[in-house]
Coordinates of C-alpha atoms in Angstrom, one line a residue:
Chain A
M1 CA 25.3 24.5 11.2
S2 CA 22.8 27.3 11.9
T3 CA 23.1 28.7 8.4
Q4 CA 21.9 25.3 7.1
I5 CA 18.8 25.6 9.2
G6 CA 18.2 29.0 7.7
V7 CA 18.5 27.7 4.2
L8 CA 16.3 24.7 4.7
S9 CA 13.6 26.4 6.7
V10 CA 12.7 28.8 3.9
P11 CA 11.0 26.9 1.1
A12 CA 13.0 27.2 -2.0
K13 CA 10.5 26.9 -4.8
R14 CA 11.4 29.5 -7.4
P15 CA 15.0 30.0 -8.7
A16 CA 15.0 33.7 -7.7
S17 CA 14.4 32.8 -4.0
R18 CA 17.1 30.1 -4.3
V19 CA 19.6 32.8 -5.4
I20 CA 18.5 35.0 -2.5
N21 CA 19.0 32.1 -0.2
L22 CA 22.5 31.5 -1.6
I23 CA 23.3 35.2 -1.0
Q24 CA 21.9 34.9 2.5
A25 CA 24.1 32.0 3.2
W26 CA 27.2 33.9 2.0
L27 CA 26.3 37.2 3.6
P28 CA 27.9 36.6 7.0
K29 CA 31.1 35.6 5.4
L30 CA 31.0 38.6 3.1
V31 CA 30.5 40.9 6.1
L32 CA 33.5 39.5 7.9
A33 CA 35.7 39.5 4.8
P34 CA 37.0 43.1 5.1
S35 CA 37.9 42.8 8.8
L36 CA 39.5 39.4 8.2
A37 CA 41.6 41.0 5.4
L38 CA 42.6 43.9 7.6
V39 CA 43.6 41.5 10.4
L40 CA 45.5 39.1 8.1
V41 CA 47.5 41.9 6.5
G42 CA 47.7 44.4 9.4
V43 CA 48.5 41.9 12.2
Y44 CA 49.9 38.7 10.7
G45 CA 51.3 40.0 7.5
Y46 CA 53.0 42.9 9.2
M47 CA 54.4 40.8 12.0
I48 CA 56.0 38.6 9.4
W49 CA 57.2 41.6 7.5
T50 CA 58.9 43.0 10.6
A51 CA 60.4 39.6 11.3
V52 CA 61.9 39.6 7.8
L53 CA 63.2 43.1 8.3
S54 CA 64.9 42.0 11.5
F55 CA 67.0 39.6 9.5
T56 CA 68.2 42.2 7.0
N57 CA 70.8 45.0 7.3
S58 CA 68.2 47.7 6.7
S59 CA 69.3 51.1 8.0
F60 CA 67.5 54.3 6.8
M61 CA 65.6 52.4 4.2
P62 CA 64.4 48.8 4.2
S63 CA 66.9 46.7 2.3
F64 CA 66.7 43.0 1.6
R65 CA 70.3 42.0 2.1
F66 CA 69.9 39.2 4.6
V67 CA 72.4 39.0 7.4
G68 CA 70.9 36.2 9.5
F69 CA 70.8 36.9 13.2
A70 CA 73.4 39.7 13.1
Q71 CA 70.9 42.3 14.2
Y72 CA 69.9 40.2 17.2
A73 CA 73.6 39.8 18.1
R74 CA 74.0 43.6 17.8
L75 CA 70.9 44.1 20.0
I76 CA 72.1 41.8 22.7
A77 CA 75.5 43.4 22.7
N78 CA 74.0 46.8 22.8
D79 CA 74.4 48.6 26.1
R80 CA 71.4 50.7 25.8
W81 CA 69.2 47.7 25.0
H82 CA 70.6 46.0 28.1
T83 CA 69.7 49.0 30.2
A84 CA 66.2 49.1 28.6
C85 CA 65.6 45.5 29.5
I86 CA 66.8 45.8 33.1
N87 CA 64.6 48.9 33.4
L88 CA 61.7 47.0 32.1
V89 CA 62.1 44.3 34.7
I90 CA 62.5 46.9 37.5
F91 CA 59.5 48.9 36.2
G92 CA 57.4 45.9 35.5
V93 CA 57.9 44.2 38.9
L94 CA 57.4 47.4 40.9
F95 CA 54.5 48.6 38.8
I96 CA 52.6 45.2 39.0
G97 CA 53.5 44.7 42.7
V98 CA 52.4 48.1 43.9
C99 CA 49.3 48.2 41.7
L100 CA 48.2 44.8 43.0
A101 CA 48.8 45.7 46.6
L102 CA 47.1 49.0 46.4
G103 CA 44.3 47.7 44.3
I104 CA 43.5 44.8 46.6
F105 CA 43.8 47.0 49.7
L106 CA 41.4 49.6 48.3
A107 CA 39.0 47.1 46.9
I108 CA 38.7 45.3 50.3
F109 CA 38.1 48.6 52.1
L110 CA 35.6 49.7 49.5
D111 CA 33.7 46.5 49.9
Q112 CA 32.6 47.2 53.4
K113 CA 29.3 48.7 52.5
I114 CA 30.6 52.2 52.1
R115 CA 28.3 55.2 51.7
Q116 CA 29.2 57.1 48.5
E117 CA 31.0 54.1 47.2
G118 CA 30.2 55.2 43.6
F119 CA 31.8 58.6 44.1
I120 CA 34.9 57.2 45.7
R121 CA 35.3 54.6 42.9
T122 CA 34.9 57.3 40.3
V123 CA 37.8 59.2 41.9
Y124 CA 40.1 56.2 42.0
L125 CA 39.4 55.4 38.4
Y126 CA 39.5 58.8 36.7
P127 CA 43.3 58.6 35.9
M128 CA 42.4 55.7 33.5
A129 CA 40.5 58.2 31.3
L130 CA 43.6 60.3 30.8
S131 CA 46.3 60.0 28.2
L132 CA 49.6 58.8 29.6
I133 CA 51.1 61.9 28.0
V134 CA 48.9 64.0 30.3
T135 CA 49.9 61.8 33.2
G136 CA 53.6 62.2 32.3
T137 CA 53.3 65.9 32.0
V138 CA 51.7 66.5 35.4
W139 CA 54.0 64.1 37.2
R140 CA 57.0 65.6 35.6
W141 CA 55.9 68.9 37.1
I142 CA 55.0 67.4 40.5
L143 CA 58.4 65.6 40.8
N144 CA 60.3 68.6 39.5
P145 CA 63.5 68.7 41.7
G146 CA 63.4 72.5 42.4
L147 CA 59.8 73.6 42.4
G148 CA 57.7 70.5 42.8
L149 CA 57.1 68.2 45.8
E150 CA 60.4 69.2 47.4
K151 CA 59.4 72.8 47.6
L152 CA 56.0 71.9 48.9
M153 CA 57.5 69.8 51.7
H154 CA 59.9 72.6 52.6
D155 CA 57.0 75.1 52.7
W156 CA 55.1 72.8 54.9
G157 CA 58.0 72.6 57.3
W158 CA 59.9 69.4 56.3
T159 CA 63.0 71.3 55.4
S160 CA 65.3 68.3 55.1
F161 CA 63.1 66.7 52.5
H162 CA 65.0 65.9 49.3
F163 CA 63.5 64.6 46.1
D164 CA 65.4 64.7 42.8
W165 CA 64.8 61.2 41.3
L166 CA 63.8 62.7 38.0
V167 CA 67.3 63.9 37.3
R168 CA 69.3 61.1 39.0
S169 CA 70.3 58.4 36.5
H170 CA 69.9 55.4 38.7
L171 CA 66.5 56.7 40.2
S172 CA 64.7 58.2 37.2
V173 CA 63.0 54.8 36.3
Y174 CA 61.3 54.9 39.7
T175 CA 59.5 58.1 38.8
L176 CA 57.9 56.3 35.9
V177 CA 56.6 53.7 38.4
I178 CA 55.0 56.4 40.6
A179 CA 53.2 57.9 37.6
A180 CA 52.1 54.6 36.2
V181 CA 50.8 53.4 39.5
W182 CA 48.8 56.5 39.9
Q183 CA 47.3 55.9 36.5
S184 CA 46.5 52.2 36.8
S185 CA 46.0 51.2 40.4
G186 CA 42.4 52.4 40.4
F187 CA 41.7 50.0 37.5
V188 CA 43.2 47.1 39.5
M189 CA 40.9 48.1 42.4
A190 CA 37.9 47.9 40.1
L191 CA 38.9 44.4 38.9
F192 CA 39.3 43.1 42.4
L193 CA 36.1 44.9 43.6
A194 CA 34.2 43.1 40.9
G195 CA 35.8 39.8 42.0
L196 CA 34.9 40.4 45.6
R197 CA 31.3 41.1 44.7
G198 CA 31.2 37.7 43.0
I199 CA 32.0 35.8 46.2
D200 CA 29.2 34.1 48.0
P201 CA 28.6 36.0 51.3
S202 CA 27.6 32.8 53.0
I203 CA 31.2 31.6 52.9
I204 CA 32.2 34.6 55.0
K205 CA 29.2 34.1 57.3
A206 CA 30.2 30.4 57.9
A207 CA 33.8 31.4 58.6
R208 CA 32.7 34.0 61.1
V209 CA 30.5 31.5 62.8
D210 CA 33.6 29.3 63.2
G211 CA 35.2 32.3 64.9
A212 CA 37.6 33.4 62.2
R213 CA 38.6 37.1 62.3
L214 CA 38.0 39.4 59.2
P215 CA 41.6 39.8 58.2
T216 CA 42.1 36.0 58.4
I217 CA 39.0 35.4 56.3
Y218 CA 40.3 37.7 53.6
L219 CA 43.8 36.3 53.6
R220 CA 42.9 32.6 53.9
I221 CA 39.6 32.3 52.2
I222 CA 38.7 35.2 49.9
L223 CA 42.0 36.1 48.3
P224 CA 42.7 32.4 47.3
C225 CA 39.2 32.4 45.6
M226 CA 40.3 35.3 43.4
R227 CA 43.1 33.5 41.6
P228 CA 41.5 34.2 38.2
V229 CA 41.4 38.0 39.0
F230 CA 45.0 37.9 40.0
F231 CA 46.0 36.2 36.8
S232 CA 44.1 38.6 34.6
A233 CA 45.3 41.7 36.5
I234 CA 48.9 40.5 36.2
M235 CA 48.5 39.8 32.5
I236 CA 47.0 43.2 31.8
L237 CA 49.6 45.0 33.9
A238 CA 52.6 43.0 32.4
H239 CA 51.2 43.7 29.0
L240 CA 51.0 47.5 29.8
S241 CA 54.6 47.5 31.0
I242 CA 56.0 45.8 28.0
K243 CA 54.2 48.3 25.7
S244 CA 55.0 51.2 27.9
F245 CA 56.1 54.1 25.7
D246 CA 54.1 57.3 26.1
L247 CA 55.0 57.8 29.8
V248 CA 58.8 57.4 29.4
K249 CA 58.8 59.5 26.2
V250 CA 57.2 62.5 27.9
M251 CA 58.5 62.2 31.4
T252 CA 62.2 61.5 31.0
A253 CA 62.7 60.8 27.3
G254 CA 64.7 57.9 28.5
G255 CA 67.1 60.1 30.4
P256 CA 69.3 61.2 32.0
G257 CA 71.4 59.7 29.2
Y258 CA 69.6 56.5 28.5
S259 CA 69.3 55.5 32.1
S260 CA 65.5 55.3 32.1
D261 CA 65.1 53.8 28.7
L262 CA 62.5 51.1 28.0
P263 CA 62.3 48.6 25.1
A264 CA 59.4 50.4 23.4
L265 CA 61.3 53.7 23.4
F266 CA 64.5 52.0 22.2
M267 CA 62.5 50.5 19.3
Y268 CA 61.1 53.9 18.4
D269 CA 64.4 55.7 18.6
M270 CA 66.3 53.1 16.5
S271 CA 63.5 52.9 13.8
F272 CA 62.4 56.5 13.5
T273 CA 65.2 58.8 14.6
R274 CA 68.5 56.8 14.3
G275 CA 67.8 55.1 11.0
Q276 CA 68.5 51.6 12.3
L277 CA 65.5 49.8 10.9
G278 CA 67.0 46.4 11.2
L279 CA 67.9 46.8 14.8
G280 CA 64.5 48.4 15.5
A281 CA 62.7 45.5 13.9
A282 CA 64.8 43.0 15.9
S283 CA 63.9 44.8 19.2
A284 CA 60.2 44.8 18.2
I285 CA 60.3 41.1 17.6
M286 CA 61.9 40.6 21.0
M287 CA 59.0 42.6 22.5
L288 CA 56.5 40.4 20.7
G289 CA 58.4 37.3 22.0
A290 CA 58.0 38.6 25.6
I291 CA 54.3 39.2 25.2
L292 CA 53.8 35.7 23.6
A293 CA 55.8 34.1 26.5
L294 CA 53.2 35.6 28.8
L295 CA 50.2 35.2 26.6
V296 CA 50.4 31.6 25.3
P297 CA 50.4 29.9 28.7
Y298 CA 47.6 32.2 29.9
L299 CA 45.4 31.6 26.9
Y300 CA 46.1 27.9 27.1
S301 CA 44.9 27.6 30.7
E302 CA 41.9 29.9 29.9
L303 CA 40.8 27.7 27.0
R304 CA 41.3 24.5 29.1
S305 CA 39.3 25.8 32.0
K306 CA 36.5 27.0 29.6
R307 CA 36.3 23.5 28.1
H308 CA 35.9 22.0 31.5
D309 CA 33.0 24.2 32.4
Chain B
M1 CA 28.4 42.8 56.1
T2 CA 28.9 41.9 59.8
E3 CA 27.7 43.1 63.1
M4 CA 31.0 44.7 63.9
V5 CA 30.8 46.7 60.8
R6 CA 27.2 47.8 61.2
K7 CA 27.8 49.6 64.5
P8 CA 27.6 53.3 63.6
F9 CA 30.7 54.7 65.4
S10 CA 33.0 51.8 65.7
F11 CA 36.7 52.5 65.5
N12 CA 37.0 50.3 62.5
R13 CA 34.4 52.3 60.5
V14 CA 36.2 55.5 61.2
L15 CA 39.5 53.9 60.1
I16 CA 38.0 52.6 56.9
Y17 CA 36.5 55.9 55.9
T18 CA 39.8 57.7 56.8
V19 CA 41.8 55.4 54.6
L20 CA 39.4 55.6 51.7
L21 CA 39.0 59.3 51.8
T22 CA 42.8 59.9 52.2
A23 CA 43.4 57.7 49.2
A24 CA 40.8 59.6 47.2
A25 CA 42.5 62.9 48.1
V26 CA 45.9 61.5 47.0
Y27 CA 44.4 60.4 43.6
L28 CA 42.9 63.9 43.2
V29 CA 46.2 65.8 43.9
P30 CA 47.6 65.7 40.4
L31 CA 44.3 67.1 39.0
V32 CA 44.3 69.9 41.6
V33 CA 47.9 70.7 41.0
M34 CA 47.2 70.9 37.2
L35 CA 44.3 73.2 37.8
L36 CA 46.0 75.5 40.3
T37 CA 49.2 75.7 38.3
S38 CA 47.4 76.5 35.1
F39 CA 45.9 79.6 36.7
K40 CA 49.1 81.0 38.1
T41 CA 51.6 83.4 36.8
L42 CA 55.3 82.3 36.4
G43 CA 56.1 84.5 39.4
D44 CA 53.5 82.7 41.5
I45 CA 55.0 79.4 40.4
S46 CA 58.5 80.2 41.6
S47 CA 57.5 81.9 44.8
G48 CA 54.6 79.5 45.9
N49 CA 54.4 75.8 45.9
L50 CA 52.3 73.0 44.2
M51 CA 49.3 73.3 46.5
A52 CA 49.4 77.1 47.1
L53 CA 46.6 79.1 45.6
P54 CA 47.5 81.6 42.9
T55 CA 47.9 85.1 44.4
H56 CA 46.7 86.4 41.1
W57 CA 44.3 84.2 39.1
T58 CA 44.9 84.5 35.4
M59 CA 43.8 82.8 32.2
H60 CA 47.1 83.8 30.5
A61 CA 48.5 80.3 30.5
W62 CA 45.3 78.9 28.9
H63 CA 45.4 81.5 26.2
K64 CA 49.0 80.9 25.5
A65 CA 48.6 77.1 25.5
W66 CA 45.7 77.3 23.1
S67 CA 47.1 79.8 20.6
T68 CA 50.7 81.0 21.0
A69 CA 52.8 78.4 22.8
C70 CA 55.6 76.8 20.8
T71 CA 55.3 73.2 19.9
G72 CA 58.6 72.6 18.1
V73 CA 59.1 74.9 15.1
S74 CA 55.7 76.6 15.0
C75 CA 54.3 78.7 17.8
E76 CA 50.5 78.5 17.4
G77 CA 49.6 76.7 20.6
V78 CA 47.8 73.4 20.6
H79 CA 44.5 74.3 19.1
H80 CA 45.3 72.8 15.7
F81 CA 46.3 69.5 17.4
F82 CA 43.1 69.6 19.4
W83 CA 40.9 69.8 16.3
N84 CA 43.0 67.2 14.5
S85 CA 42.3 64.8 17.3
F86 CA 38.6 65.3 16.8
K87 CA 38.9 64.9 13.0
M88 CA 40.8 61.7 13.6
A89 CA 38.8 60.3 16.5
I90 CA 35.2 60.8 15.2
P91 CA 35.5 58.9 11.9
A92 CA 37.7 56.2 13.4
V93 CA 35.3 55.6 16.3
L94 CA 32.2 55.5 14.1
I95 CA 33.8 53.2 11.5
S96 CA 35.4 50.8 13.9
T97 CA 32.2 50.6 16.0
G98 CA 30.0 50.0 13.0
I99 CA 32.3 47.2 11.7
G100 CA 32.5 45.7 15.2
A101 CA 28.7 45.6 15.5
F102 CA 28.4 43.6 12.3
N103 CA 31.3 41.3 13.1
G104 CA 29.9 40.7 16.6
Y105 CA 26.5 39.8 15.1
V106 CA 28.1 37.3 12.7
F107 CA 30.3 35.7 15.4
S108 CA 27.4 35.2 17.7
K109 CA 24.4 34.6 15.5
W110 CA 25.6 33.5 12.1
R111 CA 28.4 31.2 13.1
F112 CA 29.8 29.0 10.3
R113 CA 32.6 26.5 10.2
G114 CA 35.8 28.3 10.9
S115 CA 34.2 31.4 12.4
D116 CA 35.5 30.7 15.9
L117 CA 39.0 30.3 14.5
I118 CA 38.6 33.7 12.7
F119 CA 37.4 35.2 16.0
S120 CA 40.4 33.9 17.9
M121 CA 42.7 35.2 15.1
M122 CA 41.1 38.7 15.4
L123 CA 41.4 38.6 19.2
F124 CA 45.1 38.0 19.0
G125 CA 45.3 41.5 17.4
C126 CA 44.3 43.0 20.8
F127 CA 47.5 41.6 22.4
I128 CA 50.3 42.3 20.0
P129 CA 52.7 45.1 21.0
F130 CA 52.1 47.7 18.3
Q131 CA 55.8 48.2 17.9
V132 CA 55.8 45.0 15.8
I133 CA 53.6 46.6 13.1
L134 CA 54.9 50.1 13.0
L135 CA 57.5 49.8 10.2
P136 CA 55.4 47.9 7.7
M137 CA 52.4 50.1 8.4
A138 CA 54.5 53.2 7.8
A139 CA 55.7 51.8 4.5
T140 CA 52.1 50.8 3.5
L141 CA 50.7 54.3 4.3
G142 CA 53.5 55.8 2.3
K143 CA 52.7 53.7 -0.7
M144 CA 49.0 54.5 -0.4
G145 CA 49.7 58.2 -0.2
L146 CA 48.3 58.3 3.3
A147 CA 51.5 59.0 5.2
N148 CA 51.2 62.0 7.5
T149 CA 47.4 62.5 6.9
T150 CA 44.5 62.3 9.2
A151 CA 42.9 59.7 6.9
G152 CA 46.0 57.5 7.4
L153 CA 45.6 57.7 11.2
V154 CA 41.9 56.8 10.8
V155 CA 42.9 53.7 8.8
V156 CA 45.4 52.7 11.4
H157 CA 43.0 53.2 14.3
V158 CA 40.2 51.3 12.5
T159 CA 42.6 48.4 11.7
Y160 CA 43.7 47.9 15.3
G161 CA 40.4 48.9 16.9
V162 CA 38.2 46.4 15.1
A163 CA 39.4 43.5 17.3
F164 CA 38.2 45.3 20.4
T165 CA 34.9 46.5 19.0
T166 CA 34.2 43.0 17.6
L167 CA 34.9 41.6 21.1
F168 CA 32.5 44.0 22.8
F169 CA 29.6 43.3 20.4
R170 CA 30.2 39.5 20.2
N171 CA 30.1 39.2 23.9
Y172 CA 27.0 41.3 24.1
Y173 CA 25.1 39.5 21.4
V174 CA 26.0 36.1 22.7
G175 CA 23.7 37.0 25.6
V176 CA 20.8 37.5 23.2
P177 CA 18.7 34.3 22.9
D178 CA 19.3 32.4 19.7
A179 CA 15.6 31.5 19.7
L180 CA 14.8 35.1 18.9
V181 CA 16.9 35.0 15.7
K182 CA 15.6 31.6 14.7
A183 CA 12.0 32.7 15.0
A184 CA 12.7 35.7 12.9
R185 CA 14.3 33.5 10.2
L186 CA 11.3 31.2 10.1
D187 CA 9.2 34.3 9.5
G188 CA 11.5 35.0 6.5
A189 CA 13.6 37.8 7.9
G190 CA 17.1 37.9 6.4
F191 CA 20.5 38.8 7.7
F192 CA 20.2 42.6 7.6
T193 CA 16.5 42.7 8.6
I194 CA 17.3 40.7 11.7
F195 CA 20.3 43.0 12.5
F196 CA 18.5 46.3 12.0
R197 CA 15.0 45.3 13.3
I198 CA 15.9 43.0 16.2
M199 CA 19.6 43.4 17.3
L200 CA 20.1 47.1 16.8
P201 CA 17.2 48.3 18.9
M202 CA 18.6 46.4 21.9
S203 CA 22.2 47.4 21.4
V204 CA 22.1 50.9 22.8
P205 CA 24.1 50.1 26.0
I206 CA 26.9 48.2 24.1
F207 CA 27.1 51.0 21.5
M208 CA 27.7 53.4 24.4
V209 CA 30.4 51.2 25.9
C210 CA 32.1 50.7 22.6
I211 CA 32.0 54.3 21.4
I212 CA 33.2 55.6 24.7
W213 CA 36.0 53.1 24.9
Q214 CA 37.1 53.7 21.4
F215 CA 36.9 57.4 21.8
T216 CA 39.1 57.3 24.9
Q217 CA 41.6 55.0 23.4
I218 CA 41.9 56.9 20.1
W219 CA 42.0 60.3 21.7
N220 CA 44.7 59.2 24.2
D221 CA 46.8 57.4 21.7
F222 CA 50.3 58.7 21.3
L223 CA 52.3 56.0 19.5
F224 CA 50.4 56.0 16.2
G225 CA 50.2 59.8 16.3
V226 CA 53.9 60.3 16.7
V227 CA 54.9 57.7 14.2
F228 CA 52.3 58.1 11.4
A229 CA 51.5 61.8 11.5
S230 CA 53.5 65.0 11.0
G231 CA 52.8 68.7 11.1
D232 CA 49.2 69.3 10.0
S233 CA 47.7 66.0 11.1
Q234 CA 49.3 65.4 14.5
P235 CA 46.9 64.7 17.3
I236 CA 46.8 66.5 20.7
T237 CA 48.9 64.0 22.5
V238 CA 51.8 64.7 20.1
G239 CA 51.1 68.4 20.4
L240 CA 51.3 68.3 24.2
N241 CA 54.5 66.2 24.1
N242 CA 56.1 68.7 21.7
L243 CA 55.0 71.6 23.8
V244 CA 56.4 70.0 27.0
N245 CA 59.7 69.0 25.4
T246 CA 60.3 72.1 23.5
G247 CA 63.3 73.3 25.5
T248 CA 63.8 77.0 25.0
G249 CA 64.5 79.3 27.9
V250 CA 62.3 79.3 31.0
K251 CA 60.0 76.3 31.5
E252 CA 56.5 77.6 31.6
Y253 CA 54.8 75.1 33.8
N254 CA 51.6 77.0 33.9
V255 CA 51.3 76.7 30.1
N256 CA 52.3 73.0 30.2
M257 CA 49.5 72.3 32.8
A258 CA 46.9 74.3 30.8
A259 CA 47.8 72.3 27.6
A260 CA 47.7 69.1 29.6
L261 CA 44.2 70.0 30.8
I262 CA 43.1 70.9 27.2
A263 CA 44.3 67.5 26.1
A264 CA 42.6 65.8 29.0
L265 CA 39.3 67.7 28.9
P266 CA 37.4 65.7 26.2
T267 CA 38.0 62.3 27.8
L268 CA 37.5 63.7 31.3
V269 CA 34.1 65.1 30.3
V270 CA 33.1 61.8 28.7
Y271 CA 34.2 60.0 31.9
V272 CA 32.2 62.3 34.2
L273 CA 29.1 62.1 32.0
A274 CA 29.3 58.4 31.2
G275 CA 31.8 56.9 33.6
K276 CA 29.5 53.8 34.1
Y277 CA 29.9 52.8 30.5
F278 CA 33.6 53.6 30.5
I279 CA 34.2 51.3 33.5
R280 CA 32.1 48.6 31.9
G281 CA 34.3 48.8 28.8
L282 CA 37.4 48.7 30.9
T283 CA 36.4 45.5 32.7
A284 CA 34.7 43.8 29.7
G285 CA 37.6 44.6 27.3
S286 CA 40.3 43.3 29.6
V287 CA 38.8 40.5 31.7
K288 CA 37.2 38.7 28.9
G289 CA 40.0 39.5 26.5

């Protein structure tokens, strides 16, 4: 539509200028072409490629002997995959829940006209600038059963304090939650703070005139207004959990045994160290499925609400 | 906000500040622990505790982490990895930002039939779990002779970074009035003239946001580094992971912490100097995505 205006508005008298106009009309498409090619191949093409691999019996090298859903059947019967999926649910629910609770709590406190708000916000958010490998390294040290937190508490006088989750097979997944919450809760705080700033202060004033107390106002009026922020925060955090790889690789490497395994680590191990490409591809497709199950309803509702604006 | 809050010494005010500052202290603990541990001797580590000051401050762990610590088979510290990360990040950031700027310009000011669809298709690339492209990408890089090279990593980071950079610039340029572009076109200015003479001069803030965001993402990436690089081209995150997980003899936590700080330093410096832009990228990239 707008390109047509461009072409028409410049008088096309000589053939040379007509050629220029033609090029002008095609330029935007030419500029986009390389990126479109990258995305078509690198995202869509490769997704299909991985899907195809998941239906073959590829082991160390890709093969094209199709075996139907056999890899998926193996995956579902696989104990380690089972553990990884249960861990993902535990990790995801706790990570999202604690991040939301902490983020909302800090955002509300920080929204009370605080002096030095900028500085405090900077402190809450700096972990987001770090690599998860750095986060994992430092938390692995802090949670070290012998010399870490336990020793600190003993030295400070709490001699019965005991903390060895990192090496306990049914507890190691919770150490991942601790580190991940430290990394991301400040970010959730920033999202909610931005949401709180967008709320009309006259609503609060009116409620106060009616005699409502501040906690009631937040619980009954303000938080319900922030539904979109809740949705996007949950989306982002769920997305982060499903993709979670770096942290578990450096903190526990899935251990002890494979007790703290997560799907992303499972996929990596099967594909790149165990030579089970078909199984790895099948697990990757399952991860994609999980993300799509989250994403599609979200995008659908987003698009609909935008159309109604 | 309210009269209750405005009173200078109310109980609530004290409570609020106490909670906020305690939380800030807790967030800072890991950084403090990293710093303290990195300046300790191994003796100090086993006799003291996480928050104890070193009895003997030493740079030994930093030296070792930088140049002699073992990261798997070789024992040359993390300095190669550190420079590799720069060699990878700088071209990848510049290329993906440049492409994103042009894409955003087209998607906002030169829309054509189907451009919105293409934009949505690109956007979807922000959401996929990268596990789903690892195997084909590894095969492609191998065929192109780019496996285990820095150039290969740059290609990968550009491919999967373009969706984000395009999103940044598109959302920014949508805010520029169309009338400005239309007027320039009536005056005979073409596609590139408008971009370089009108759009670019007003794009400094979004370039800051985009470059800082991309740099942080690419510097901190581990997945692509560990899958697509080996030996000479591995980035710092892989180096750090190798160092931490090389299990020979006594665990040298002081060296681990020094290496972690080396890996964290560039992004921390960027955050301290330009945190405002980083936070804008964080919220723009995620809320609008």
